[in-house]
Amino acid sequence: MTSKPTLSFNPKTFLAQVGNGKTNLTSTKKRTFFSQGDTADAVFYIQAGKVQISVVSQQEKEAVVAMLETGAFFGEECLAGQLMRMATATAVGKSSIIRIDKQAMIAVLHEEPTFSELFMGYLLSRNVRIQADLVDHLFNSSEKRLARVLLLMAHFGKEGKPQAVIAKISQETLAEMIGTTRSRVSFFLNKFRKLGFIEYNGQMHVHSSLLNVVLHD
């Protein structure tokens, strides 16, 4: 018999509370929540902070495939029957993460339509982002890919006001995200700075004029 949805259920409250299969993981920089090859047995939700998703090839080459922010889920592949983690999830700076056991996640998805709607909306938006990333890597130059990543990190093209200042990120990480070398990233960042598209002195300021790099053929 299927349980009836809770009339007073609030997804945000559910994601903020621990217990019933949920635990809070407060972390400092570089904490690993799971590693490539680990058992996939939980879904994670970012209450605060950022999480880097990366993969390592058999040749030990690492690539950053996603940089997730507050409000994002990760590790949801376990719900599709995946038994092992295909990537590594690592905190970028101080973060607060809710770990939801697989069975607890399945139960709330079945029992609470409001939570199912929120989670489905997240999956759909992420799928759109993944497709856009694939097109970007297939058809755009590394210069355009870097410009797009910086604009996305500054929230250009998303709902709400863009953030001119983006969180500190190393050139090595940017290189891994767009599939190029650190020296090429350094070259393009200097080019963007000279053209007035960005400013950086400890923090990076991204201007809307950087869109010219992405839109220019």
JSON list of C-alpha atoms in Angstrom, two decimals:
[
{"chain": "A", "resi": 1, "resn": "MET", "atom": "CA", "xyz": [0.00, 0.00, 0.00]},
{"chain": "A", "resi": 2, "resn": "THR", "atom": "CA", "xyz": [1.39, 3.40, -1.00]},
{"chain": "A", "resi": 3, "resn": "SER", "atom": "CA", "xyz": [1.80, 5.98, 1.75]},
{"chain": "A", "resi": 4, "resn": "LYS", "atom": "CA", "xyz": [-0.17, 9.21, 1.42]},
{"chain": "A", "resi": 5, "resn": "PRO", "atom": "CA", "xyz": [1.83, 12.42, 0.92]},
{"chain": "A", "resi": 6, "resn": "THR", "atom": "CA", "xyz": [2.37, 14.52, 4.01]},
{"chain": "A", "resi": 7, "resn": "LEU", "atom": "CA", "xyz": [0.19, 17.65, 3.78]},
{"chain": "A", "resi": 8, "resn": "SER", "atom": "CA", "xyz": [2.73, 19.83, 5.59]},
{"chain": "A", "resi": 9, "resn": "PHE", "atom": "CA", "xyz": [5.79, 18.41, 3.81]},
{"chain": "A", "resi": 10, "resn": "ASN", "atom": "CA", "xyz": [8.39, 21.03, 2.94]},
{"chain": "A", "resi": 11, "resn": "PRO", "atom": "CA", "xyz": [11.30, 19.88, 0.74]},
{"chain": "A", "resi": 12, "resn": "LYS", "atom": "CA", "xyz": [13.63, 22.56, 2.12]},
{"chain": "A", "resi": 13, "resn": "THR", "atom": "CA", "xyz": [12.88, 21.51, 5.69]},
{"chain": "A", "resi": 14, "resn": "PHE", "atom": "CA", "xyz": [13.41, 17.86, 4.76]},
{"chain": "A", "resi": 15, "resn": "LEU", "atom": "CA", "xyz": [16.80, 18.67, 3.24]},
{"chain": "A", "resi": 16, "resn": "ALA", "atom": "CA", "xyz": [17.85, 20.74, 6.26]},
{"chain": "A", "resi": 17, "resn": "GLN", "atom": "CA", "xyz": [17.09, 18.13, 8.92]},
{"chain": "A", "resi": 18, "resn": "VAL", "atom": "CA", "xyz": [19.14, 15.07, 9.89]},
{"chain": "A", "resi": 19, "resn": "GLY", "atom": "CA", "xyz": [17.85, 11.67, 10.97]},
{"chain": "A", "resi": 20, "resn": "ASN", "atom": "CA", "xyz": [15.77, 9.05, 9.14]},
{"chain": "A", "resi": 21, "resn": "GLY", "atom": "CA", "xyz": [18.62, 8.14, 6.82]},
{"chain": "A", "resi": 22, "resn": "LYS", "atom": "CA", "xyz": [20.10, 11.65, 6.58]},
{"chain": "A", "resi": 23, "resn": "THR", "atom": "CA", "xyz": [23.37, 12.88, 8.06]},
{"chain": "A", "resi": 24, "resn": "ASN", "atom": "CA", "xyz": [25.12, 16.24, 7.90]},
{"chain": "A", "resi": 25, "resn": "LEU", "atom": "CA", "xyz": [28.69, 16.33, 6.64]},
{"chain": "A", "resi": 26, "resn": "THR", "atom": "CA", "xyz": [30.42, 19.61, 7.44]},
{"chain": "A", "resi": 27, "resn": "SER", "atom": "CA", "xyz": [33.73, 19.83, 5.66]},
{"chain": "A", "resi": 28, "resn": "THR", "atom": "CA", "xyz": [36.77, 21.92, 5.02]},
{"chain": "A", "resi": 29, "resn": "LYS", "atom": "CA", "xyz": [38.61, 22.22, 1.72]},
{"chain": "A", "resi": 30, "resn": "LYS", "atom": "CA", "xyz": [39.43, 19.03, -0.17]},
{"chain": "A", "resi": 31, "resn": "ARG", "atom": "CA", "xyz": [37.27, 16.62, 1.84]},
{"chain": "A", "resi": 32, "resn": "THR", "atom": "CA", "xyz": [36.30, 13.67, -0.33]},
{"chain": "A", "resi": 33, "resn": "PHE", "atom": "CA", "xyz": [32.67, 12.55, -0.03]},
{"chain": "A", "resi": 34, "resn": "PHE", "atom": "CA", "xyz": [33.17, 9.52, -2.26]},
{"chain": "A", "resi": 35, "resn": "SER", "atom": "CA", "xyz": [35.85, 8.27, -4.63]},
{"chain": "A", "resi": 36, "resn": "GLN", "atom": "CA", "xyz": [35.77, 6.69, -8.05]},
{"chain": "A", "resi": 37, "resn": "GLY", "atom": "CA", "xyz": [35.15, 2.97, -7.52]},
{"chain": "A", "resi": 38, "resn": "ASP", "atom": "CA", "xyz": [33.37, 3.34, -4.16]},
{"chain": "A", "resi": 39, "resn": "THR", "atom": "CA", "xyz": [30.00, 1.70, -3.53]},
{"chain": "A", "resi": 40, "resn": "ALA", "atom": "CA", "xyz": [27.13, 3.95, -4.69]},
{"chain": "A", "resi": 41, "resn": "ASP", "atom": "CA", "xyz": [24.70, 3.90, -1.77]},
{"chain": "A", "resi": 42, "resn": "ALA", "atom": "CA", "xyz": [23.58, 7.49, -1.14]},
{"chain": "A", "resi": 43, "resn": "VAL", "atom": "CA", "xyz": [22.57, 10.80, -2.70]},
{"chain": "A", "resi": 44, "resn": "PHE", "atom": "CA", "xyz": [24.09, 14.07, -1.49]},
{"chain": "A", "resi": 45, "resn": "TYR", "atom": "CA", "xyz": [22.66, 17.60, -1.31]},
{"chain": "A", "resi": 46, "resn": "ILE", "atom": "CA", "xyz": [24.76, 20.77, -1.05]},
{"chain": "A", "resi": 47, "resn": "GLN", "atom": "CA", "xyz": [23.37, 23.03, 1.70]},
{"chain": "A", "resi": 48, "resn": "ALA", "atom": "CA", "xyz": [26.29, 25.44, 1.40]},
{"chain": "A", "resi": 49, "resn": "GLY", "atom": "CA", "xyz": [29.58, 25.51, -0.47]},
{"chain": "A", "resi": 50, "resn": "LYS", "atom": "CA", "xyz": [30.82, 23.92, -3.67]},
{"chain": "A", "resi": 51, "resn": "VAL", "atom": "CA", "xyz": [31.70, 20.38, -4.73]},
{"chain": "A", "resi": 52, "resn": "GLN", "atom": "CA", "xyz": [34.00, 19.32, -7.55]},
{"chain": "A", "resi": 53, "resn": "ILE", "atom": "CA", "xyz": [33.20, 16.17, -9.54]},
{"chain": "A", "resi": 54, "resn": "SER", "atom": "CA", "xyz": [36.24, 14.65, -11.24]},
{"chain": "A", "resi": 55, "resn": "VAL", "atom": "CA", "xyz": [37.27, 11.45, -13.00]},
{"chain": "A", "resi": 56, "resn": "VAL", "atom": "CA", "xyz": [40.63, 9.78, -13.50]},
{"chain": "A", "resi": 57, "resn": "SER", "atom": "CA", "xyz": [41.43, 7.70, -16.59]},
{"chain": "A", "resi": 58, "resn": "GLN", "atom": "CA", "xyz": [43.40, 4.45, -16.62]},
{"chain": "A", "resi": 59, "resn": "GLN", "atom": "CA", "xyz": [46.38, 6.55, -17.69]},
{"chain": "A", "resi": 60, "resn": "GLU", "atom": "CA", "xyz": [45.88, 8.55, -14.45]},
{"chain": "A", "resi": 61, "resn": "LYS", "atom": "CA", "xyz": [44.80, 11.68, -16.30]},
{"chain": "A", "resi": 62, "resn": "GLU", "atom": "CA", "xyz": [42.31, 13.70, -14.23]},
{"chain": "A", "resi": 63, "resn": "ALA", "atom": "CA", "xyz": [39.44, 15.77, -15.59]},
{"chain": "A", "resi": 64, "resn": "VAL", "atom": "CA", "xyz": [36.95, 17.97, -13.72]},
{"chain": "A", "resi": 65, "resn": "VAL", "atom": "CA", "xyz": [33.51, 17.20, -15.17]},
{"chain": "A", "resi": 66, "resn": "ALA", "atom": "CA", "xyz": [31.38, 19.44, -12.95]},
{"chain": "A", "resi": 67, "resn": "MET", "atom": "CA", "xyz": [31.58, 22.16, -10.33]},
{"chain": "A", "resi": 68, "resn": "LEU", "atom": "CA", "xyz": [28.39, 22.06, -8.27]},
{"chain": "A", "resi": 69, "resn": "GLU", "atom": "CA", "xyz": [27.06, 24.82, -6.02]},
{"chain": "A", "resi": 70, "resn": "THR", "atom": "CA", "xyz": [24.56, 25.32, -3.20]},
{"chain": "A", "resi": 71, "resn": "GLY", "atom": "CA", "xyz": [21.22, 23.66, -3.98]},
{"chain": "A", "resi": 72, "resn": "ALA", "atom": "CA", "xyz": [22.67, 20.91, -6.17]},
{"chain": "A", "resi": 73, "resn": "PHE", "atom": "CA", "xyz": [22.36, 17.15, -5.71]},
{"chain": "A", "resi": 74, "resn": "PHE", "atom": "CA", "xyz": [25.13, 14.71, -6.57]},
{"chain": "A", "resi": 75, "resn": "GLY", "atom": "CA", "xyz": [25.59, 10.96, -6.40]},
{"chain": "A", "resi": 76, "resn": "GLU", "atom": "CA", "xyz": [22.06, 10.40, -7.76]},
{"chain": "A", "resi": 77, "resn": "GLU", "atom": "CA", "xyz": [23.32, 7.72, -10.17]},
{"chain": "A", "resi": 78, "resn": "CYS", "atom": "CA", "xyz": [22.78, 5.16, -7.38]},
{"chain": "A", "resi": 79, "resn": "LEU", "atom": "CA", "xyz": [19.01, 5.57, -7.95]},
{"chain": "A", "resi": 80, "resn": "ALA", "atom": "CA", "xyz": [19.43, 4.24, -11.51]},
{"chain": "A", "resi": 81, "resn": "GLY", "atom": "CA", "xyz": [21.01, 0.98, -10.37]},
{"chain": "A", "resi": 82, "resn": "GLN", "atom": "CA", "xyz": [24.65, 2.04, -10.63]},
{"chain": "A", "resi": 83, "resn": "LEU", "atom": "CA", "xyz": [26.57, 0.05, -8.03]},
{"chain": "A", "resi": 84, "resn": "MET", "atom": "CA", "xyz": [29.92, 1.84, -8.14]},
{"chain": "A", "resi": 85, "resn": "ARG", "atom": "CA", "xyz": [30.91, 5.50, -8.28]},
{"chain": "A", "resi": 86, "resn": "MET", "atom": "CA", "xyz": [32.19, 6.56, -11.68]},
{"chain": "A", "resi": 87, "resn": "ALA", "atom": "CA", "xyz": [33.66, 9.81, -10.34]},
{"chain": "A", "resi": 88, "resn": "THR", "atom": "CA", "xyz": [35.10, 11.44, -7.22]},
{"chain": "A", "resi": 89, "resn": "ALA", "atom": "CA", "xyz": [33.28, 14.19, -5.29]},
{"chain": "A", "resi": 90, "resn": "THR", "atom": "CA", "xyz": [35.45, 16.65, -3.35]},
{"chain": "A", "resi": 91, "resn": "ALA", "atom": "CA", "xyz": [34.63, 19.77, -1.34]},
{"chain": "A", "resi": 92, "resn": "VAL", "atom": "CA", "xyz": [35.92, 23.09, -2.68]},
{"chain": "A", "resi": 93, "resn": "GLY", "atom": "CA", "xyz": [36.38, 25.18, 0.44]},
{"chain": "A", "resi": 94, "resn": "LYS", "atom": "CA", "xyz": [34.13, 24.99, 3.49]},
{"chain": "A", "resi": 95, "resn": "SER", "atom": "CA", "xyz": [30.83, 23.24, 2.81]},
{"chain": "A", "resi": 96, "resn": "SER", "atom": "CA", "xyz": [27.79, 21.70, 4.45]},
{"chain": "A", "resi": 97, "resn": "ILE", "atom": "CA", "xyz": [26.43, 18.55, 2.80]},
{"chain": "A", "resi": 98, "resn": "ILE", "atom": "CA", "xyz": [23.43, 16.37, 3.56]},
{"chain": "A", "resi": 99, "resn": "ARG", "atom": "CA", "xyz": [23.97, 12.67, 2.86]},
{"chain": "A", "resi": 100, "resn": "ILE", "atom": "CA", "xyz": [20.72, 10.81, 2.13]},
{"chain": "A", "resi": 101, "resn": "ASP", "atom": "CA", "xyz": [20.78, 7.02, 2.20]},
{"chain": "A", "resi": 102, "resn": "LYS", "atom": "CA", "xyz": [19.58, 5.43, -1.05]},
{"chain": "A", "resi": 103, "resn": "GLN", "atom": "CA", "xyz": [16.52, 3.82, 0.53]},
{"chain": "A", "resi": 104, "resn": "ALA", "atom": "CA", "xyz": [15.54, 7.03, 2.31]},
{"chain": "A", "resi": 105, "resn": "MET", "atom": "CA", "xyz": [15.79, 8.92, -0.98]},
{"chain": "A", "resi": 106, "resn": "ILE", "atom": "CA", "xyz": [13.68, 6.34, -2.82]},
{"chain": "A", "resi": 107, "resn": "ALA", "atom": "CA", "xyz": [11.04, 6.50, -0.07]},
{"chain": "A", "resi": 108, "resn": "VAL", "atom": "CA", "xyz": [10.67, 10.28, -0.13]},
{"chain": "A", "resi": 109, "resn": "LEU", "atom": "CA", "xyz": [10.53, 10.31, -3.95]},
{"chain": "A", "resi": 110, "resn": "HIS", "atom": "CA", "xyz": [7.66, 7.80, -3.84]},
{"chain": "A", "resi": 111, "resn": "GLU", "atom": "CA", "xyz": [5.78, 9.39, -0.95]},
{"chain": "A", "resi": 112, "resn": "GLU", "atom": "CA", "xyz": [6.18, 13.15, -1.47]},
{"chain": "A", "resi": 113, "resn": "PRO", "atom": "CA", "xyz": [5.20, 14.63, -4.88]},
{"chain": "A", "resi": 114, "resn": "THR", "atom": "CA", "xyz": [6.55, 18.08, -3.97]},
{"chain": "A", "resi": 115, "resn": "PHE", "atom": "CA", "xyz": [10.00, 16.62, -3.38]},
{"chain": "A", "resi": 116, "resn": "SER", "atom": "CA", "xyz": [9.79, 14.51, -6.54]},
{"chain": "A", "resi": 117, "resn": "GLU", "atom": "CA", "xyz": [8.96, 17.67, -8.51]},
{"chain": "A", "resi": 118, "resn": "LEU", "atom": "CA", "xyz": [11.93, 19.54, -7.04]},
{"chain": "A", "resi": 119, "resn": "PHE", "atom": "CA", "xyz": [14.32, 16.66, -7.72]},
{"chain": "A", "resi": 120, "resn": "MET", "atom": "CA", "xyz": [13.01, 16.11, -11.27]},
{"chain": "A", "resi": 121, "resn": "GLY", "atom": "CA", "xyz": [13.40, 19.81, -12.02]},
{"chain": "A", "resi": 122, "resn": "TYR", "atom": "CA", "xyz": [17.02, 19.64, -10.88]},
{"chain": "A", "resi": 123, "resn": "LEU", "atom": "CA", "xyz": [17.74, 16.56, -13.01]},
{"chain": "A", "resi": 124, "resn": "LEU", "atom": "CA", "xyz": [16.21, 18.15, -16.11]},
{"chain": "A", "resi": 125, "resn": "SER", "atom": "CA", "xyz": [18.16, 21.39, -15.73]},
{"chain": "A", "resi": 126, "resn": "ARG", "atom": "CA", "xyz": [21.37, 19.43, -15.15]},
{"chain": "A", "resi": 127, "resn": "ASN", "atom": "CA", "xyz": [20.71, 17.30, -18.23]},
{"chain": "A", "resi": 128, "resn": "VAL", "atom": "CA", "xyz": [20.37, 20.49, -20.31]},
{"chain": "A", "resi": 129, "resn": "ARG", "atom": "CA", "xyz": [23.69, 21.71, -18.88]},
{"chain": "A", "resi": 130, "resn": "ILE", "atom": "CA", "xyz": [25.42, 18.41, -19.69]},
{"chain": "A", "resi": 131, "resn": "GLN", "atom": "CA", "xyz": [24.21, 18.52, -23.28]},
{"chain": "A", "resi": 132, "resn": "ALA", "atom": "CA", "xyz": [25.40, 22.13, -23.61]},
{"chain": "A", "resi": 133, "resn": "ASP", "atom": "CA", "xyz": [28.78, 21.12, -22.18]},
{"chain": "A", "resi": 134, "resn": "LEU", "atom": "CA", "xyz": [29.08, 18.30, -24.72]},
{"chain": "A", "resi": 135, "resn": "VAL", "atom": "CA", "xyz": [28.32, 20.63, -27.63]},
{"chain": "A", "resi": 136, "resn": "ASP", "atom": "CA", "xyz": [30.80, 23.13, -26.20]},
{"chain": "A", "resi": 137, "resn": "HIS", "atom": "CA", "xyz": [33.61, 20.53, -26.09]},
{"chain": "A", "resi": 138, "resn": "LEU", "atom": "CA", "xyz": [32.80, 19.18, -29.56]},
{"chain": "A", "resi": 139, "resn": "PHE", "atom": "CA", "xyz": [32.58, 22.43, -31.48]},
{"chain": "A", "resi": 140, "resn": "ASN", "atom": "CA", "xyz": [34.14, 25.32, -29.54]},
{"chain": "A", "resi": 141, "resn": "SER", "atom": "CA", "xyz": [37.77, 26.34, -29.12]},
{"chain": "A", "resi": 142, "resn": "SER", "atom": "CA", "xyz": [39.43, 26.16, -25.70]},
{"chain": "A", "resi": 143, "resn": "GLU", "atom": "CA", "xyz": [39.23, 29.98, -25.54]},
{"chain": "A", "resi": 144, "resn": "LYS", "atom": "CA", "xyz": [35.44, 29.91, -25.95]},
{"chain": "A", "resi": 145, "resn": "ARG", "atom": "CA", "xyz": [35.13, 27.02, -23.49]},
{"chain": "A", "resi": 146, "resn": "LEU", "atom": "CA", "xyz": [37.04, 28.98, -20.86]},
{"chain": "A", "resi": 147, "resn": "ALA", "atom": "CA", "xyz": [34.91, 32.09, -21.42]},
{"chain": "A", "resi": 148, "resn": "ARG", "atom": "CA", "xyz": [31.72, 30.00, -21.09]},
{"chain": "A", "resi": 149, "resn": "VAL", "atom": "CA", "xyz": [32.89, 28.37, -17.85]},
{"chain": "A", "resi": 150, "resn": "LEU", "atom": "CA", "xyz": [33.71, 31.75, -16.30]},
{"chain": "A", "resi": 151, "resn": "LEU", "atom": "CA", "xyz": [30.32, 33.16, -17.34]},
{"chain": "A", "resi": 152, "resn": "LEU", "atom": "CA", "xyz": [28.51, 30.14, -15.89]},
{"chain": "A", "resi": 153, "resn": "MET", "atom": "CA", "xyz": [30.43, 30.46, -12.62]},
{"chain": "A", "resi": 154, "resn": "ALA", "atom": "CA", "xyz": [29.33, 34.10, -12.49]},
{"chain": "A", "resi": 155, "resn": "HIS", "atom": "CA", "xyz": [25.73, 32.92, -13.12]},
{"chain": "A", "resi": 156, "resn": "PHE", "atom": "CA", "xyz": [25.28, 34.75, -16.42]},
{"chain": "A", "resi": 157, "resn": "GLY", "atom": "CA", "xyz": [22.31, 33.24, -18.24]},
{"chain": "A", "resi": 158, "resn": "LYS", "atom": "CA", "xyz": [20.70, 31.97, -15.03]},
{"chain": "A", "resi": 159, "resn": "GLU", "atom": "CA", "xyz": [17.74, 33.34, -13.12]},
{"chain": "A", "resi": 160, "resn": "GLY", "atom": "CA", "xyz": [18.60, 36.18, -10.78]},
{"chain": "A", "resi": 161, "resn": "LYS", "atom": "CA", "xyz": [21.34, 38.79, -10.88]},
{"chain": "A", "resi": 162, "resn": "PRO", "atom": "CA", "xyz": [24.78, 37.63, -12.10]},
{"chain": "A", "resi": 163, "resn": "GLN", "atom": "CA", "xyz": [27.62, 37.63, -9.57]},
{"chain": "A", "resi": 164, "resn": "ALA", "atom": "CA", "xyz": [30.46, 39.80, -10.84]},
{"chain": "A", "resi": 165, "resn": "VAL", "atom": "CA", "xyz": [32.93, 38.15, -8.45]},
{"chain": "A", "resi": 166, "resn": "ILE", "atom": "CA", "xyz": [33.44, 34.39, -8.70]},
{"chain": "A", "resi": 167, "resn": "ALA", "atom": "CA", "xyz": [34.93, 32.09, -6.09]},
{"chain": "A", "resi": 168, "resn": "LYS", "atom": "CA", "xyz": [38.67, 31.50, -6.20]},
{"chain": "A", "resi": 169, "resn": "ILE", "atom": "CA", "xyz": [39.60, 28.68, -8.55]},
{"chain": "A", "resi": 170, "resn": "SER", "atom": "CA", "xyz": [43.01, 27.54, -9.71]},
{"chain": "A", "resi": 171, "resn": "GLN", "atom": "CA", "xyz": [44.20, 27.63, -13.31]},
{"chain": "A", "resi": 172, "resn": "GLU", "atom": "CA", "xyz": [44.88, 23.89, -13.05]},
{"chain": "A", "resi": 173, "resn": "THR", "atom": "CA", "xyz": [41.21, 23.24, -12.21]},
{"chain": "A", "resi": 174, "resn": "LEU", "atom": "CA", "xyz": [40.01, 25.47, -15.04]},
{"chain": "A", "resi": 175, "resn": "ALA", "atom": "CA", "xyz": [42.31, 23.59, -17.41]},
{"chain": "A", "resi": 176, "resn": "GLU", "atom": "CA", "xyz": [40.85, 20.25, -16.28]},
{"chain": "A", "resi": 177, "resn": "MET", "atom": "CA", "xyz": [37.31, 21.60, -16.73]},
{"chain": "A", "resi": 178, "resn": "ILE", "atom": "CA", "xyz": [37.78, 22.69, -20.34]},
{"chain": "A", "resi": 179, "resn": "GLY", "atom": "CA", "xyz": [40.25, 20.04, -21.47]},
{"chain": "A", "resi": 180, "resn": "THR", "atom": "CA", "xyz": [43.40, 22.05, -22.12]},
{"chain": "A", "resi": 181, "resn": "THR", "atom": "CA", "xyz": [46.71, 22.93, -20.46]},
{"chain": "A", "resi": 182, "resn": "ARG", "atom": "CA", "xyz": [47.35, 25.35, -17.61]},
{"chain": "A", "resi": 183, "resn": "SER", "atom": "CA", "xyz": [49.58, 27.46, -19.87]},
{"chain": "A", "resi": 184, "resn": "ARG", "atom": "CA", "xyz": [46.72, 27.93, -22.36]},
{"chain": "A", "resi": 185, "resn": "VAL", "atom": "CA", "xyz": [44.36, 28.95, -19.54]},
{"chain": "A", "resi": 186, "resn": "SER", "atom": "CA", "xyz": [46.95, 31.46, -18.31]},
{"chain": "A", "resi": 187, "resn": "PHE", "atom": "CA", "xyz": [47.33, 32.85, -21.84]},
{"chain": "A", "resi": 188, "resn": "PHE", "atom": "CA", "xyz": [43.58, 33.30, -22.33]},
{"chain": "A", "resi": 189, "resn": "LEU", "atom": "CA", "xyz": [43.03, 34.81, -18.86]},
{"chain": "A", "resi": 190, "resn": "ASN", "atom": "CA", "xyz": [45.71, 37.40, -19.57]},
{"chain": "A", "resi": 191, "resn": "LYS", "atom": "CA", "xyz": [44.09, 38.10, -22.94]},
{"chain": "A", "resi": 192, "resn": "PHE", "atom": "CA", "xyz": [40.64, 38.53, -21.33]},
{"chain": "A", "resi": 193, "resn": "ARG", "atom": "CA", "xyz": [42.15, 40.86, -18.73]},
{"chain": "A", "resi": 194, "resn": "LYS", "atom": "CA", "xyz": [43.89, 43.02, -21.32]},
{"chain": "A", "resi": 195, "resn": "LEU", "atom": "CA", "xyz": [40.63, 43.31, -23.28]},
{"chain": "A", "resi": 196, "resn": "GLY", "atom": "CA", "xyz": [38.77, 44.37, -20.12]},
{"chain": "A", "resi": 197, "resn": "PHE", "atom": "CA", "xyz": [36.54, 41.28, -20.01]},
{"chain": "A", "resi": 198, "resn": "ILE", "atom": "CA", "xyz": [37.77, 40.25, -16.54]},
{"chain": "A", "resi": 199, "resn": "GLU", "atom": "CA", "xyz": [39.74, 41.69, -13.65]},
{"chain": "A", "resi": 200, "resn": "TYR", "atom": "CA", "xyz": [41.57, 39.68, -11.05]},
{"chain": "A", "resi": 201, "resn": "ASN", "atom": "CA", "xyz": [43.57, 40.57, -7.99]},
{"chain": "A", "resi": 202, "resn": "GLY", "atom": "CA", "xyz": [42.96, 37.84, -5.46]},
{"chain": "A", "resi": 203, "resn": "GLN", "atom": "CA", "xyz": [39.35, 37.62, -6.71]},
{"chain": "A", "resi": 204, "resn": "MET", "atom": "CA", "xyz": [38.13, 37.42, -10.27]},
{"chain": "A", "resi": 205, "resn": "HIS", "atom": "CA", "xyz": [35.58, 39.93, -11.58]},
{"chain": "A", "resi": 206, "resn": "VAL", "atom": "CA", "xyz": [33.73, 38.78, -14.70]},
{"chain": "A", "resi": 207, "resn": "HIS", "atom": "CA", "xyz": [32.12, 41.41, -16.94]},
{"chain": "A", "resi": 208, "resn": "SER", "atom": "CA", "xyz": [29.21, 40.77, -19.29]},
{"chain": "A", "resi": 209, "resn": "SER", "atom": "CA", "xyz": [31.47, 41.83, -22.18]},
{"chain": "A", "resi": 210, "resn": "LEU", "atom": "CA", "xyz": [33.08, 38.38, -21.93]},
{"chain": "A", "resi": 211, "resn": "LEU", "atom": "CA", "xyz": [29.98, 37.15, -23.77]},
{"chain": "A", "resi": 212, "resn": "ASN", "atom": "CA", "xyz": [31.60, 38.61, -26.91]},
{"chain": "A", "resi": 213, "resn": "VAL", "atom": "CA", "xyz": [34.12, 35.75, -26.87]},
{"chain": "A", "resi": 214, "resn": "VAL", "atom": "CA", "xyz": [31.38, 33.11, -26.74]},
{"chain": "A", "resi": 215, "resn": "LEU", "atom": "CA", "xyz": [29.15, 34.75, -29.35]},
{"chain": "A", "resi": 216, "resn": "HIS", "atom": "CA", "xyz": [31.89, 35.72, -31.82]},
{"chain": "A", "resi": 217, "resn": "ASP", "atom": "CA", "xyz": [32.39, 33.30, -34.74]}
]
